[in-house]
Structure formats: C-alpha cells, structure tokens
Amino acid sequence: MDDLPLINVQIMEGREPEQIESLMENITNSVSESLGSPKENVRVVVNEVPKTHWAIGGTSAKKLGK
C-alpha cells in the first residue's frame, strides 16, 4: 500500500491565494522530506475559517479586529 499522508490545516480567513499556495507547497515539501513520501502522494487540505467562527479568549476574531 502506498503512503498517502493527508495534512489538514485550518487558518483564519483573510490571506492572499498566493500565501495559501506557498503554505501548501512548503507543507508538502516538509512532509515529503520528513516521512520519505513522494511529493505526489502528499495531500494538503486548507480550510479557511471565517473570523466570526474563530474565537480568541471567548471573543470572535472579527470583534477583536484580527
């Protein structure tokens, strides 16, 4: 059976598409290097969470102005 690592990342909304693309590329490279998995086998899923659904100390990031 092939090694198929799946990395799930949750980040707060608001980053540029180029930043997310860079993040996925860097994670893929790191996982491939660390686990010895071919890059084409590494899966990365990035979920952007709305600021209204991200709490810091019980207050939404939107209310905190983050």
C-alpha positions as a Python dict, from the first residue, in 0.01 Angstrom:
ca = {
    (1, 'M'): (0, 0, 0),
    (2, 'D'): (129, 346, -90),
    (3, 'D'): (199, 604, 175),
    (4, 'L'): (-60, 883, 132),
    (5, 'P'): (-20, 1141, 409),
    (6, 'L'): (-314, 1381, 445),
    (7, 'I'): (-245, 1711, 620),
    (8, 'N'): (-546, 1922, 723),
    (9, 'V'): (-475, 2288, 804),
    (10, 'Q'): (-726, 2533, 948),
    (11, 'I'): (-643, 2901, 920),
    (12, 'M'): (-835, 3219, 976),
    (13, 'E'): (-971, 3376, 658),
    (14, 'G'): (-801, 3674, 500),
    (15, 'R'): (-481, 3551, 339),
    (16, 'E'): (-394, 3600, -26),
    (17, 'P'): (-428, 3297, -256),
    (18, 'E'): (-52, 3313, -322),
    (19, 'Q'): (17, 3278, 51),
    (20, 'I'): (-205, 2970, 75),
    (21, 'E'): (-38, 2820, -233),
    (22, 'S'): (304, 2879, -74),
    (23, 'L'): (185, 2723, 252),
    (24, 'M'): (63, 2411, 72),
    (25, 'E'): (389, 2381, -121),
    (26, 'N'): (601, 2422, 194),
    (27, 'I'): (395, 2170, 389),
    (28, 'T'): (418, 1922, 101),
    (29, 'N'): (796, 1960, 85),
    (30, 'S'): (833, 1924, 461),
    (31, 'V'): (613, 1615, 488),
    (32, 'S'): (780, 1455, 187),
    (33, 'E'): (1123, 1518, 335),
    (34, 'S'): (1029, 1415, 690),
    (35, 'L'): (840, 1096, 602),
    (36, 'G'): (1020, 1000, 284),
    (37, 'S'): (691, 1011, 92),
    (38, 'P'): (693, 1116, -272),
    (39, 'K'): (553, 1469, -309),
    (40, 'E'): (284, 1343, -545),
    (41, 'N'): (149, 1126, -261),
    (42, 'V'): (115, 1411, -9),
    (43, 'R'): (-231, 1565, 24),
    (44, 'V'): (-282, 1906, 185),
    (45, 'V'): (-626, 2050, 260),
    (46, 'V'): (-653, 2412, 376),
    (47, 'N'): (-978, 2522, 538),
    (48, 'E'): (-1028, 2894, 585),
    (49, 'V'): (-1242, 2969, 889),
    (50, 'P'): (-1448, 3290, 893),
    (51, 'K'): (-1339, 3540, 1157),
    (52, 'T'): (-1690, 3520, 1303),
    (53, 'H'): (-1626, 3149, 1372),
    (54, 'W'): (-1279, 3186, 1527),
    (55, 'A'): (-1271, 3278, 1895),
    (56, 'I'): (-975, 3405, 2092),
    (57, 'G'): (-1038, 3412, 2465),
    (58, 'G'): (-1411, 3366, 2401),
    (59, 'T'): (-1444, 3663, 2164),
    (60, 'S'): (-1466, 3632, 1787),
    (61, 'A'): (-1164, 3743, 1587),
    (62, 'K'): (-1396, 3976, 1397),
    (63, 'K'): (-1490, 4161, 1717),
    (64, 'L'): (-1124, 4171, 1818),
    (65, 'G'): (-1031, 4322, 1481),
    (66, 'K'): (-789, 4040, 1397),
}
